mmCIF file of C-alpha atoms in Angstrom:
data_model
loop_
_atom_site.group_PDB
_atom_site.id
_atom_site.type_symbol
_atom_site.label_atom_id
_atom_site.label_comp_id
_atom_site.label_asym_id
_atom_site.label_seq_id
_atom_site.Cartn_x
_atom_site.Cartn_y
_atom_site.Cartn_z
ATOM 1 C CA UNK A 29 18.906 -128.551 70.527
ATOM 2 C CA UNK A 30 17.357 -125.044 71.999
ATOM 3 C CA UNK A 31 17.252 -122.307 69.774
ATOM 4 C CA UNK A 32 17.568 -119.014 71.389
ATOM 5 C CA UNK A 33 16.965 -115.629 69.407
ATOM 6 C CA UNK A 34 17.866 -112.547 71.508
ATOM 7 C CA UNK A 35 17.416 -109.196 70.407
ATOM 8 C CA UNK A 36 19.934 -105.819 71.624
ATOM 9 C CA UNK A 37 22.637 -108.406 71.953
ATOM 10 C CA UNK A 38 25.803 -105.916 71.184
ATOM 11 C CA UNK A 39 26.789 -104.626 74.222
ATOM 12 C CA UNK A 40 25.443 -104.262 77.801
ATOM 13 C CA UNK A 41 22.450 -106.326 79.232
ATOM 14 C CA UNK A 42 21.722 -108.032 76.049
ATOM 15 C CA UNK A 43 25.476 -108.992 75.563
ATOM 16 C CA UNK A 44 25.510 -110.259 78.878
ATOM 17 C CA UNK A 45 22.089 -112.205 78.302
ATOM 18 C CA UNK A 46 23.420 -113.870 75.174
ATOM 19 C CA UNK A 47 27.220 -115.041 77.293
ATOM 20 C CA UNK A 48 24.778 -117.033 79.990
ATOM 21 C CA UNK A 49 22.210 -118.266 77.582
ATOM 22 C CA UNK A 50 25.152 -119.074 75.402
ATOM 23 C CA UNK A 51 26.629 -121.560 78.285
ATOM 24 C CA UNK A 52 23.971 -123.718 78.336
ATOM 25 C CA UNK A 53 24.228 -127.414 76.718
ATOM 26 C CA UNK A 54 22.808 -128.354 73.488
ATOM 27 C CA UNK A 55 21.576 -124.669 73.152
ATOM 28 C CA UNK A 56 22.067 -121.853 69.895
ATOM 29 C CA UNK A 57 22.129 -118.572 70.610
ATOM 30 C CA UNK A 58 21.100 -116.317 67.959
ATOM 31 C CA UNK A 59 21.686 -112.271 67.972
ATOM 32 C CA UNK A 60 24.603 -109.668 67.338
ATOM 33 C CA UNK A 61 26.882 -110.827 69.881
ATOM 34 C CA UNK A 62 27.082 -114.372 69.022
ATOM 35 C CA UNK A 63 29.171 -116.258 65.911
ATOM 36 C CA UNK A 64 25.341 -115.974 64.231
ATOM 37 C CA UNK A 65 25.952 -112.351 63.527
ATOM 38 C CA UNK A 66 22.632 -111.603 62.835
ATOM 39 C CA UNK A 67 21.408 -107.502 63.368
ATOM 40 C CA UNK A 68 18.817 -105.077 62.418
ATOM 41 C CA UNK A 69 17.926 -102.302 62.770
ATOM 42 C CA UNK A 70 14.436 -102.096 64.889
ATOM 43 C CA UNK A 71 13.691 -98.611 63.940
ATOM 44 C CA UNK A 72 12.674 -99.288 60.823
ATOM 45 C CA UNK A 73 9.341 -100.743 60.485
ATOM 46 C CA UNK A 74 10.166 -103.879 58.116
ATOM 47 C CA UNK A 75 13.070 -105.011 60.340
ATOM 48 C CA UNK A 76 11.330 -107.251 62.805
ATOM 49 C CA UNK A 77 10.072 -109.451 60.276
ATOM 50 C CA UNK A 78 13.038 -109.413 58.151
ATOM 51 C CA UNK A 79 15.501 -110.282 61.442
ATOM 52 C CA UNK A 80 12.540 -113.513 62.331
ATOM 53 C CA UNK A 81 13.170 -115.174 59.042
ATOM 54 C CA UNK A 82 16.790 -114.508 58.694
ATOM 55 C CA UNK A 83 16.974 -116.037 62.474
ATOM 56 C CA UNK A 84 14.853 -118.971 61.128
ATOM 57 C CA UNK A 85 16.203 -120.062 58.231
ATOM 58 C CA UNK A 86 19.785 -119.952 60.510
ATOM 59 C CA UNK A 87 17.981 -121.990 62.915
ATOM 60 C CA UNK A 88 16.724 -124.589 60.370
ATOM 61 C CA UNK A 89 13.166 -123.544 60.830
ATOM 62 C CA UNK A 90 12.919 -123.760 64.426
ATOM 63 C CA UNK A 91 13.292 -121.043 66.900
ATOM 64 C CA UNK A 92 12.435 -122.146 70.944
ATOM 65 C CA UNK A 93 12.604 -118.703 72.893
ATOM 66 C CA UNK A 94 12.699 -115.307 71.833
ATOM 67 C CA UNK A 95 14.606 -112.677 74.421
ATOM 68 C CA UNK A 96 13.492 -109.302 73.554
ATOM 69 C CA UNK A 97 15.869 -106.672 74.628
ATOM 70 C CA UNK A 98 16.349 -103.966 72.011
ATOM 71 C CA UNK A 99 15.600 -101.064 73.479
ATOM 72 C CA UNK A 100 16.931 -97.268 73.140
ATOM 73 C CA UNK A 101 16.733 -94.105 75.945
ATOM 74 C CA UNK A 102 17.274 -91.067 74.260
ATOM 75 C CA UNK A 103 16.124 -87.817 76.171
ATOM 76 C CA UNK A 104 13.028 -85.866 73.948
ATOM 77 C CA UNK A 105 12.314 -82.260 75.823
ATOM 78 C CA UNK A 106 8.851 -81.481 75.880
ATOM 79 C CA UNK A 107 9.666 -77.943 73.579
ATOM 80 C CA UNK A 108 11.801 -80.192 71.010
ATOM 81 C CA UNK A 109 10.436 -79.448 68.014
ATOM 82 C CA UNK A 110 11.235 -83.086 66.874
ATOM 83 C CA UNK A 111 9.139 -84.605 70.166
ATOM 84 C CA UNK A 112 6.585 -86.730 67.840
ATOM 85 C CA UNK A 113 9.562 -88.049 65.666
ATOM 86 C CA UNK A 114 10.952 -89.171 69.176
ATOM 87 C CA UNK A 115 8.271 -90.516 70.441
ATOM 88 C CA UNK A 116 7.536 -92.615 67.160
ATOM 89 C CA UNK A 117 11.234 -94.024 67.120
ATOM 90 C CA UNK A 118 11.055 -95.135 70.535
ATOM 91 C CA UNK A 119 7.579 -96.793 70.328
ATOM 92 C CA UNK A 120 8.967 -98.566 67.265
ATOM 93 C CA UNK A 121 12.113 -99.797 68.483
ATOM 94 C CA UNK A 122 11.189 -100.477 72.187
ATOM 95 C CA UNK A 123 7.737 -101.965 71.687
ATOM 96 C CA UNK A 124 6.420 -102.149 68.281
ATOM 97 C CA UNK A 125 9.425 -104.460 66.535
ATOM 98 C CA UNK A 126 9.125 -105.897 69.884
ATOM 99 C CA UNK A 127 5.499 -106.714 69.479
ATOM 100 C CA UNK A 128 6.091 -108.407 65.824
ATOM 101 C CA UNK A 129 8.720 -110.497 67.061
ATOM 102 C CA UNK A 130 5.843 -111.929 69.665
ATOM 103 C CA UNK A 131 3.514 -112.414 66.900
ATOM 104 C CA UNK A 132 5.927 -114.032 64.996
ATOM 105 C CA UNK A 133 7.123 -115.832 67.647
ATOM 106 C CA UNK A 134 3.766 -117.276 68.610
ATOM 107 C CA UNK A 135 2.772 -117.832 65.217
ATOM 108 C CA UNK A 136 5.639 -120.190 64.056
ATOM 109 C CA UNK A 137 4.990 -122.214 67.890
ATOM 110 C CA UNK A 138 0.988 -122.508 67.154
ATOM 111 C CA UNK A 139 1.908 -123.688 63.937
ATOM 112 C CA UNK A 140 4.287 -126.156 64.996
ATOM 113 C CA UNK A 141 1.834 -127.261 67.546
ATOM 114 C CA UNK A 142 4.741 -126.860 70.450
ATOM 115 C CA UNK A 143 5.149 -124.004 73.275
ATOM 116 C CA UNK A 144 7.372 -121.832 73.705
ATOM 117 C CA UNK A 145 8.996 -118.775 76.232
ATOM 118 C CA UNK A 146 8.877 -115.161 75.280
ATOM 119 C CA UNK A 147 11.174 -113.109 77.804
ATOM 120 C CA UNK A 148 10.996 -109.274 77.278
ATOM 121 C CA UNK A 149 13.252 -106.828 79.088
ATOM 122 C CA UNK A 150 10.952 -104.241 80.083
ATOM 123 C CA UNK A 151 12.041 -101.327 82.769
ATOM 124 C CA UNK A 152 11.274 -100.149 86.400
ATOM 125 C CA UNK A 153 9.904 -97.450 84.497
ATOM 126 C CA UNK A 154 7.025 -99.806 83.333
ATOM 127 C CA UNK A 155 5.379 -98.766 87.208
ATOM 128 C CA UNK A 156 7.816 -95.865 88.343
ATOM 129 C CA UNK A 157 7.508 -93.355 85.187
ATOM 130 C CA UNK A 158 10.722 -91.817 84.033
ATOM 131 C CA UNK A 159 12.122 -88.439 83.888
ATOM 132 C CA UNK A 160 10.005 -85.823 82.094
ATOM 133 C CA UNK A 161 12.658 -86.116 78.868
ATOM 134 C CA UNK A 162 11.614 -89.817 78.731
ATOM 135 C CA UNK A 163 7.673 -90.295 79.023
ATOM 136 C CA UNK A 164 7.927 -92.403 75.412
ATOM 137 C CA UNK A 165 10.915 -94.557 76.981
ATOM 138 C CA UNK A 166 8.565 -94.942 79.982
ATOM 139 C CA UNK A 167 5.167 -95.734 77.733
ATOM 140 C CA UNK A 168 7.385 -97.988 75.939
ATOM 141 C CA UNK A 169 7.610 -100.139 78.754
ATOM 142 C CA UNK A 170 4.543 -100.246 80.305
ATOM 143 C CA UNK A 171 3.319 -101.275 76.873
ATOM 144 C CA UNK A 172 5.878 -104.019 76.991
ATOM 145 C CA UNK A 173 4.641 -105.049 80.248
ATOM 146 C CA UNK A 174 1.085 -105.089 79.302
ATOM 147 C CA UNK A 175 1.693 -106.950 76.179
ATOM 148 C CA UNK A 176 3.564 -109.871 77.895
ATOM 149 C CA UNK A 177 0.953 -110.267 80.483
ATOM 150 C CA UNK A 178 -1.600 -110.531 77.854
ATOM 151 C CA UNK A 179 0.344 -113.166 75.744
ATOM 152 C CA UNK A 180 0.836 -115.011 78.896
ATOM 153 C CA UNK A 181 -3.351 -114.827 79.265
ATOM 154 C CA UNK A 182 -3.980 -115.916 75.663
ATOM 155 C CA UNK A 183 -1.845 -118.758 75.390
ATOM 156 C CA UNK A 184 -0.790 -120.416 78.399
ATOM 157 C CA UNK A 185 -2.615 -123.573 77.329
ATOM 158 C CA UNK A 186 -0.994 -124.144 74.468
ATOM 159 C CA UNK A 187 2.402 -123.659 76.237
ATOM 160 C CA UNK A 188 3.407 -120.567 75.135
ATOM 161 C CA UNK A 189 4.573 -118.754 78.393
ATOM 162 C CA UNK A 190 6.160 -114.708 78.743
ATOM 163 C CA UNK A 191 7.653 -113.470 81.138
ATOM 164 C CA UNK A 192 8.913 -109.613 81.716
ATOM 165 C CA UNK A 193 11.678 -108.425 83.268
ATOM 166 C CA UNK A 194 12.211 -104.852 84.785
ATOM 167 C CA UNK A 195 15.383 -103.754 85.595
ATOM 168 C CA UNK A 196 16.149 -100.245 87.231
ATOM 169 C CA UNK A 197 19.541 -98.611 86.887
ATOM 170 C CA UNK A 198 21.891 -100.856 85.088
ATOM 171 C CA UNK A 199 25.603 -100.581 84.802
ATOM 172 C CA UNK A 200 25.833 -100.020 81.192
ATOM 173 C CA UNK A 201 26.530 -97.265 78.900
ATOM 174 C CA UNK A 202 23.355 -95.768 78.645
ATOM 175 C CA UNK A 203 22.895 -95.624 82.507
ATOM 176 C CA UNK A 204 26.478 -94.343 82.736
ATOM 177 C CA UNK A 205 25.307 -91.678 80.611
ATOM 178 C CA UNK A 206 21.753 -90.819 82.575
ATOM 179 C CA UNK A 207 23.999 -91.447 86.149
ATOM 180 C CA UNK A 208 26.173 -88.698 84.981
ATOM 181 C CA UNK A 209 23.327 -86.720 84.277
ATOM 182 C CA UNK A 210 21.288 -86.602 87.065
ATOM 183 C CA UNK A 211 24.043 -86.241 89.749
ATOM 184 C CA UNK A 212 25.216 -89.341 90.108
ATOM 185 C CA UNK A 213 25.560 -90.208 93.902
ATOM 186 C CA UNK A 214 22.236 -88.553 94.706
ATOM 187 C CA UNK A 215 20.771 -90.502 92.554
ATOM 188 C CA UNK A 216 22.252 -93.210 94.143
ATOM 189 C CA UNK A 217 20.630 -92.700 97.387
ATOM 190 C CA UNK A 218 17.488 -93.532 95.779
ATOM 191 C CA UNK A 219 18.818 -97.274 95.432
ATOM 192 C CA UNK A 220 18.584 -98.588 98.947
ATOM 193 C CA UNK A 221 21.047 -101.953 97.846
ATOM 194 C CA UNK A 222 23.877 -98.707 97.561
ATOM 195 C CA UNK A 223 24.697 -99.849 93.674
ATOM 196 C CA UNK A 224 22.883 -100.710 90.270
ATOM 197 C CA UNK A 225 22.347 -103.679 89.125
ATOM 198 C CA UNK A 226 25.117 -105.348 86.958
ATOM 199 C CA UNK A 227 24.234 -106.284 83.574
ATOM 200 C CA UNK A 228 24.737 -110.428 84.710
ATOM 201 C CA UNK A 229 22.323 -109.737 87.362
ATOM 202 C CA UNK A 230 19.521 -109.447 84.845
ATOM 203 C CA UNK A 231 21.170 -112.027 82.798
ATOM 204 C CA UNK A 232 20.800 -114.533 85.106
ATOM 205 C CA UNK A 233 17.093 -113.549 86.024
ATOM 206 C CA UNK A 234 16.165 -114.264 81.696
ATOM 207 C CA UNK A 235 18.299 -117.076 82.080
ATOM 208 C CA UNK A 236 16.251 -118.798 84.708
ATOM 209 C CA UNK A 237 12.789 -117.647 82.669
ATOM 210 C CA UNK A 238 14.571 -119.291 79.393
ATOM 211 C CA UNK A 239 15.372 -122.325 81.988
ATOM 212 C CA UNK A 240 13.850 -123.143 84.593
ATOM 213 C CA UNK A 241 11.112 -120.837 85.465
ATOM 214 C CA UNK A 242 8.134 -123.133 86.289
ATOM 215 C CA UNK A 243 5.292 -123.129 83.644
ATOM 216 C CA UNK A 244 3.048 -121.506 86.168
ATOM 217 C CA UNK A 245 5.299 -118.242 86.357
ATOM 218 C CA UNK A 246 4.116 -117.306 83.128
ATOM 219 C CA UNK A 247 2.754 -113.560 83.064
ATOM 220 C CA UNK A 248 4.945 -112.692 86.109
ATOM 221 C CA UNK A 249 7.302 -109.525 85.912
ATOM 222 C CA UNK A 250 10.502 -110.179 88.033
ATOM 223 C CA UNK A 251 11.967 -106.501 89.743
ATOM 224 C CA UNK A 252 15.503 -105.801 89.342
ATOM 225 C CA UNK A 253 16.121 -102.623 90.870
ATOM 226 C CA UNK A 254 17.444 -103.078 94.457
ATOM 227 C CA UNK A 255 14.513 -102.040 95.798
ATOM 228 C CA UNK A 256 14.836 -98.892 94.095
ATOM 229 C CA UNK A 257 10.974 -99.616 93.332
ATOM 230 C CA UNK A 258 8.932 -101.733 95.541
ATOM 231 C CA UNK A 259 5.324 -103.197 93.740
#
């Protein structure tokens, strides 16, 4: 039996993430959307550790991949008098609870003296930068990015492998939101596919890293932005 723990997994990408994951055989899926109901809220600084060992002792003391997708965009002005406090809640939700779950994550494997995959949804903004209302959601990722490549560095030979994936516009709430916002089919033009991606495009992309993604991927950041942005 896999054990699965995904992060974000309420609505949108990480709902979709936790439906595919969820139709694999002999495989648990832990998170929001699934019968586990486990949440937390990743703002708060105690609340990656405390989601880890209530996903644990769920999983009878075995977790085999850990999907991190929480994330949050929320627009910070550079005159808003609350731009720090922004800043801090994104950092902590998007890559500092993120960050603990790793640890945690490659802890618990180490100690068990098995591998395991890390898979963190990251963001075309990782390379592309964001708007200027989003430099921390942008930071956020390329810290993200940076992280997994240097878990895949540190512990490849003990078969603990990450991955990152960036996805640009996605068809989900939030990017509803920010289409709406920025002129919608204008900013369309900038996607030379014509659409966004669809929130089971990316699932199926952590999917294959949770599955079948060759042990010598690890480190690698897969683009899903139809072409949108081109490393």
């Amino acid at each position: 039996m896999t054990t699965i723990l995904v992060t974000g997994s309420s609505r949108g990408i990480g709902a979709a993430i936790a439906t595919a994951l969820g139709t694999l055989a002999d495989t648990t899926v832990l998170g929001h959307a699934t019968h586990s109901g486990i949440a937390a809220d990743l703002a708060q600084p105690d609340a990656a550790a405390r989601l880890w060992a209530e996903a644990l002792d769920r999983a009878g003391g075995v977790i085999d991949i850990l999907v991190n997708n929480a994330g949050i965009f929320e627009p910070s002005p550079l005159e808003a008098d609350d731009w720090s406090a922004n800043w801090a809640r994104t950092m902590q939700v998007n890559l500092t609870a993120s960050a603990e779950l790793c640890r945690l994550a490659v802890l618990h494997w180490q100690e068990r003296g098995v591998g395991g995959r890390i898979v963190n949804i990251a963001s075309r903004a990782a390379y592309r930068g964001d708007s200027p209302a989003h430099w921390h959601y942008a930071a956020s990722k390329g810290g993200m990015v940076a992280m997994t490549k240097t878990i895949a560095r540190g512990y490849a030979a003990q078969g603990i492998l990450a991955f990152a994936v960036c996805p640009g516009f996605t068809m989900t709430g939030m990017a509803d939101d920010y289409l709406a916002s920025r002129g919608g089919d204008k900013l369309l033009a900038d996607i030379p596919l014509g659409r966004v991606a669809s929130p089971e495009e990316v699932a199926a992309t952590v999917r294959f890293l949770c599955t079948d993604a060759p042990p010598s991927m690890t480190g690698a950041v897969l683009d899903i932005n139809g072409a949108s942005y081109v490393r």
